[in-house]
Coordinates of C-alpha atoms and ligand atoms in Angstrom, one line a residue:
M29 CA -8.5 16.9 19.2
N30 CA -6.5 19.0 16.9
R31 CA -9.4 20.9 16.0
L32 CA -10.3 21.9 19.4
C33 CA -9.1 25.3 20.2
I34 CA -10.2 25.4 23.9
P35 CA -9.3 29.1 25.5
A36 CA -6.8 28.1 28.1
M37 CA -4.9 25.6 25.5
I38 CA -5.2 27.8 22.4
L39 CA -1.6 28.0 21.9
L40 CA -0.8 24.3 22.6
L41 CA -3.8 23.0 20.4
C42 CA -3.3 25.5 17.5
V43 CA 0.1 24.8 17.3
S44 CA -0.3 21.3 17.1
S45 CA -2.8 21.4 14.3
G46 CA -0.3 23.1 12.3
A47 CA 1.2 19.7 12.3
V48 CA -1.6 18.2 10.4
A49 CA -0.5 17.3 6.7
Q50 CA -1.8 19.9 4.5
R51 CA -3.0 19.4 0.7
K52 CA -0.3 19.6 -1.9
E53 CA 0.6 22.9 -3.3
L54 CA 0.7 23.4 -6.9
I55 CA 1.9 26.0 -9.1
G56 CA -0.1 27.4 -12.2
V57 CA 0.5 28.1 -15.7
R58 CA -1.7 30.1 -18.4
N59 CA -2.4 28.3 -21.6
V60 CA -1.1 30.4 -24.7
S61 CA -0.3 29.6 -28.5
S62 CA 3.0 29.3 -27.6
G63 CA 2.5 26.8 -24.9
A64 CA 2.6 27.5 -21.4
A65 CA 3.3 30.9 -19.8
D66 CA 3.6 32.2 -16.2
S67 CA 0.8 32.5 -14.0
N68 CA 0.7 33.8 -10.3
A69 CA -2.4 31.5 -9.6
T70 CA -1.4 29.0 -7.1
Y71 CA -3.5 25.6 -6.3
A72 CA -3.7 22.9 -3.8
I73 CA -4.9 19.3 -3.9
G74 CA -5.4 16.9 -1.1
L75 CA -6.9 13.7 -0.6
S76 CA -8.5 13.0 2.8
L77 CA -9.9 10.1 4.7
D78 CA -11.4 12.1 7.6
N79 CA -13.2 14.8 5.3
G80 CA -10.4 17.2 5.1
A81 CA -9.1 17.3 8.6
T82 CA -6.0 15.4 7.3
F83 CA -4.6 14.6 3.9
V84 CA -2.7 11.4 2.6
E85 CA -1.5 10.3 -0.6
T86 CA -2.8 6.8 -0.4
A87 CA -5.8 5.1 0.2
R88 CA -7.2 1.7 0.0
A89 CA -9.7 1.0 -2.9
T90 CA -12.4 0.5 -0.2
D91 CA -11.9 3.7 1.7
A92 CA -14.5 6.5 1.6
V93 CA -12.4 9.2 0.5
S94 CA -12.8 13.1 -0.1
I95 CA -10.4 14.9 -2.7
S96 CA -10.8 18.5 -2.6
G97 CA -8.9 21.4 -4.1
I98 CA -8.2 25.2 -3.9
I99 CA -7.8 27.6 -6.6
R100 CA -5.9 30.8 -5.6
A101 CA -6.7 32.8 -8.7
E102 CA -4.6 35.5 -10.2
P103 CA -5.4 38.5 -8.0
G104 CA -7.0 40.4 -11.1
H105 CA -9.5 37.6 -11.3
V106 CA -10.8 37.5 -7.9
G107 CA -14.4 38.6 -7.8
Q108 CA -14.5 37.7 -11.6
K109 CA -16.6 34.7 -13.1
A110 CA -14.8 31.7 -14.4
N111 CA -15.3 28.3 -15.1
I112 CA -13.8 25.6 -13.2
Y113 CA -11.9 22.1 -14.8
I114 CA -10.9 19.1 -13.2
V115 CA -9.0 16.5 -15.1
A116 CA -7.5 13.3 -14.2
L117 CA -5.0 10.7 -15.6
A118 CA -5.8 7.3 -14.3
N119 CA -2.9 5.1 -14.0
G120 CA -0.9 7.3 -16.5
T121 CA -3.0 5.9 -19.3
S122 CA -6.3 7.1 -19.6
W123 CA -7.4 10.9 -19.3
V124 CA -10.7 11.6 -17.9
M125 CA -12.6 15.0 -16.9
R126 CA -15.2 15.7 -14.6
N127 CA -18.4 17.2 -16.6
S128 CA -21.1 19.4 -15.1
A129 CA -23.3 16.2 -13.8
G130 CA -20.0 15.8 -11.5
V131 CA -19.2 12.4 -13.7
Y132 CA -15.9 11.8 -14.8
V133 CA -15.8 11.1 -18.5
P134 CA -13.1 10.5 -21.3
W135 CA -11.3 13.5 -22.5
D136 CA -9.1 13.3 -25.6
G137 CA -6.6 15.6 -24.0
S138 CA -7.0 18.6 -26.2
V139 CA -8.2 22.1 -24.7
P140 CA -11.0 22.8 -26.9
A141 CA -12.6 19.3 -25.9
L142 CA -12.5 20.3 -22.5
T143 CA -15.9 20.9 -20.6
P144 CA -16.3 22.6 -17.4
F145 CA -17.1 20.9 -14.0
L146 CA -18.5 24.2 -12.9
R147 CA -19.6 27.3 -15.0
D148 CA -19.7 31.0 -14.2
Q149 CA -18.4 30.9 -10.7
T150 CA -17.4 34.0 -9.0
L151 CA -13.8 33.3 -8.0
T152 CA -12.8 34.2 -4.3
A153 CA -9.2 34.6 -3.3
S154 CA -9.2 30.9 -2.0
F155 CA -12.1 29.1 -4.0
N156 CA -12.8 25.4 -2.7
V157 CA -13.5 22.8 -5.2
E158 CA -14.8 19.3 -4.7
I159 CA -12.9 16.7 -6.7
F160 CA -14.3 13.5 -5.8
V161 CA -16.4 12.2 -2.9
G162 CA -16.8 8.3 -2.5
T163 CA -14.8 5.3 -3.1
L164 CA -12.2 5.1 -5.8
G165 CA -12.2 1.8 -7.0
V166 CA -9.5 1.9 -9.5
L167 CA -6.1 0.8 -8.3
G168 CA -3.1 2.5 -9.2
T169 CA -1.5 6.0 -9.4
H170 CA -3.9 8.8 -10.6
S171 CA -2.8 12.4 -11.6
L172 CA -5.0 15.2 -10.6
F173 CA -5.3 18.5 -12.3
L174 CA -7.3 21.7 -11.7
G175 CA -8.0 24.7 -13.9
Y176 CA -10.1 27.8 -14.6
L177 CA -10.9 30.0 -17.4
P178 CA -11.8 33.5 -16.8
A179 CA -13.5 36.1 -19.1
D180 CA -10.2 36.7 -21.1
G181 CA -10.7 33.2 -22.6
I182 CA -7.1 31.9 -21.6
L183 CA -7.1 28.7 -19.6
R184 CA -5.3 28.6 -16.2
Y185 CA -4.2 25.3 -14.9
T186 CA -1.7 23.2 -12.9
P187 CA 1.0 22.0 -15.3
T188 CA 2.1 19.3 -12.7
A189 CA -0.4 17.0 -11.1
H190 CA -1.0 15.7 -7.6
R191 CA -0.5 12.3 -7.5
I192 CA -2.4 9.9 -5.5
T193 CA -2.2 6.0 -5.1
I194 CA -5.1 3.6 -4.5
T195 CA -4.0 0.3 -3.3
N196 CA -5.1 -2.9 -1.8
Q197 CA -2.2 -2.6 0.9
T198 CA -3.3 -2.6 4.5
I199 CA -2.3 0.2 6.7
R200 CA 0.6 -1.7 8.2
D201 CA 1.9 -2.7 4.8
Q202 CA 1.7 1.1 3.8
A203 CA 3.6 2.1 7.0
V204 CA 6.0 -0.5 6.4
A205 CA 7.0 0.6 2.9
K206 CA 7.0 4.2 3.6
F207 CA 9.5 3.6 6.5
A208 CA 11.6 1.5 4.3
A209 CA 11.6 4.1 1.4
S210 CA 11.6 7.6 3.2
I211 CA 12.1 7.1 6.9
S212 CA 14.6 4.7 7.5
N213 CA 17.7 6.1 5.7
N214 CA 16.6 9.6 5.1
I215 CA 15.6 10.3 8.7
V216 CA 16.4 7.7 11.4
Q217 CA 20.1 6.7 10.1
T218 CA 20.6 10.2 9.0
S219 CA 19.3 12.6 11.4
C220 CA 18.2 10.9 14.8
I221 CA 20.6 7.8 15.5
A222 CA 23.6 10.0 16.4
C223 CA 21.7 10.6 19.7
H224 CA 18.9 7.9 19.8
V225 CA 21.2 5.0 20.1
N226 CA 23.0 2.9 22.8
G227 CA 25.2 5.1 24.5
G228 CA 24.0 8.1 22.5
S229 CA 22.7 11.5 24.7
A230 CA 19.2 10.2 24.3
D231 CA 19.7 6.8 25.6
G232 CA 17.9 6.1 28.9
V233 CA 16.1 9.3 28.6
A234 CA 14.0 8.8 25.4
L235 CA 11.8 6.1 24.6
N236 CA 13.1 5.8 21.0
K237 CA 16.3 4.1 20.7
F238 CA 17.6 2.6 17.0
V239 CA 19.6 0.4 15.6
T240 CA 22.3 0.9 12.8
T241 CA 22.0 -0.8 9.3
A242 CA 24.8 -3.0 10.6
N243 CA 21.9 -4.7 12.5
P244 CA 20.0 -7.1 9.7
S245 CA 16.8 -6.4 11.3
H246 CA 17.1 -2.8 11.7
L247 CA 13.9 -2.0 9.7
T248 CA 11.5 -4.0 11.9
T249 CA 13.4 -2.9 15.1
N250 CA 13.2 0.8 14.3
F251 CA 9.8 0.6 12.7
S252 CA 8.7 -0.7 16.2
Q253 CA 10.7 2.0 18.1
F254 CA 8.2 4.4 15.9
E255 CA 5.1 2.5 16.6
N256 CA 5.6 2.1 20.3
L257 CA 6.5 5.7 20.5
V258 CA 3.4 7.0 18.7
K259 CA 1.3 5.1 21.0
A260 CA 3.1 6.2 24.1
R261 CA 3.6 9.9 23.1
G262 CA 1.4 10.6 20.1
R263 CA 2.0 12.1 16.8
S264 CA 1.8 15.6 17.7
L265 CA 4.6 15.5 20.6
I266 CA 7.0 13.5 18.3
L267 CA 6.4 16.2 15.5
S268 CA 7.0 18.9 18.0
K269 CA 10.0 17.3 19.4
V270 CA 11.6 17.1 15.8
R271 CA 10.8 20.7 15.0
G272 CA 12.8 21.6 18.3
G273 CA 9.8 22.0 20.6
N274 CA 8.8 20.6 23.8
L275 CA 12.5 21.1 25.0
H276 CA 13.7 18.4 22.6
G277 CA 17.4 17.4 23.8
G278 CA 18.5 17.4 20.3
G279 CA 16.9 20.6 19.2
A280 CA 15.2 21.2 16.0
I281 CA 16.2 18.3 13.6
L282 CA 14.0 18.8 10.5
L283 CA 12.1 21.8 9.2
Q284 CA 8.4 21.9 9.1
G285 CA 7.3 21.7 5.3
S286 CA 10.5 19.7 4.1
T287 CA 10.3 16.6 2.4
D288 CA 11.5 14.9 5.3
Y289 CA 9.2 16.4 7.7
T290 CA 6.3 15.9 5.2
N291 CA 7.3 12.1 5.0
L292 CA 7.8 11.6 8.8
D293 CA 4.3 13.2 9.2
Q294 CA 2.4 10.9 6.7
F295 CA 4.4 8.0 8.3
L296 CA 3.2 8.8 11.8
L297 CA -0.5 9.3 10.2
L298 CA -0.5 5.8 9.1
L299 CA 1.2 4.6 12.6
E300 CA -1.6 6.5 14.4
K301 CA -4.3 4.1 12.6
L302 CA -2.7 1.0 13.5
Ligands
HEC1 C1 21.6 15.8 19.1 C2 21.0 14.7 19.8 C3 19.7 14.3 19.2 C4 19.1 14.2 17.7 C5 20.1 14.3 16.5 C6 17.8 13.9 17.9 N1 17.5 14.0 19.4 FE1 15.5 13.3 20.0 N2 16.1 13.6 21.8 C7 17.5 13.8 22.1 C8 17.5 13.9 23.6 C9 18.7 14.3 24.6 C10 16.2 13.4 24.2 C11 15.9 13.4 25.7 C12 15.1 14.9 26.1 C13 13.9 14.9 25.5 O1 12.8 14.4 26.0 O2 13.9 16.1 24.8 C14 15.3 13.4 23.0 C15 14.1 13.1 23.0 C16 13.1 12.8 21.9 C17 12.1 12.4 22.0 C18 11.1 12.4 23.1 C19 11.0 10.8 23.4 C20 10.2 10.3 24.8 O3 10.5 9.3 25.1 O4 9.4 11.1 25.2 C21 11.4 12.0 20.8 C22 10.0 11.9 20.1 C23 12.6 12.4 19.9 N3 13.6 12.8 20.7 C24 12.4 12.4 18.4 C25 13.6 12.4 17.7 C26 13.8 12.2 16.2 C27 12.6 11.8 15.6 C28 14.9 12.5 15.8 C29 15.5 12.5 14.3 C30 14.8 13.2 13.3 C31 15.7 13.0 16.8 N4 14.8 13.1 18.1 C32 16.9 13.5 17.0 C33 18.3 14.1 21.4 C34 18.4 14.1 20.1

């Protein structure tokens, strides 16, 4: 539905598609003899369960996933040829690189030993790279890096990785864990409960009403409030209200792109699948 832009509803539907979680943005550096130097190339990497429509950071070992990246080269390299590199650190222990056959093979971590995934590619302002398509059987947290080597022979790459987690947890387990880790205290108790509580300004007008941490079952009670809210109202409306849209009685609460907003979006994406 996010993908449809029906003419009469362009505004509504195109705005709601902005709420879809994006790939993780990563900065870039140049590899020079003294270490790493500035580069204004930027990158983005994302793990998707729906072919790139939305992005998640956790998938199950049996899920069919696609991982894709974007290289936004330094402006002087756009239109120039470059080799493209994909490197991953599996579980914090073994380095692998994607070779020209598309297979992940061990890498010793040294720049001279790097082999490109793609050779002689003409860089565009936003160059798409397929990182992985299939089932990621290996459990744990994996770090993904991208890079390119233009004609000057200096490697540009992401110094910090995009980290993804491959788990055996069910979607409900993941949602419950996400709620406890990033939603309950940081969002519900901090930003919502002032109004969405017995006797608060949203009491009786909004579906979602929360209990404080004084209630020993606050985690399950408040989780259910969100689960019911997603079923009744949908993820897009909730995100819109939180951004201050749809005449939210509480106005704008979280800034789109902030850590809390992104966590809420990822949590709601999980609830949508329950
Ligand atoms: C300053 C008070 C206030 C704060 C803080 C607040 N809200 Fe609200 N909210 C309201 C009021 C009043 C309504 C009822 C009017 C409306 O639908 O916007 C409401 C309605 C909503 C609705 C619509 C519910 C429905 O049944 O249709 C959602 C969703 C919502 N809020 C989410 C949130 C979330 C999530 C937070 C915290 C991140 C939050 N609000 C923080 C006052 C607030």
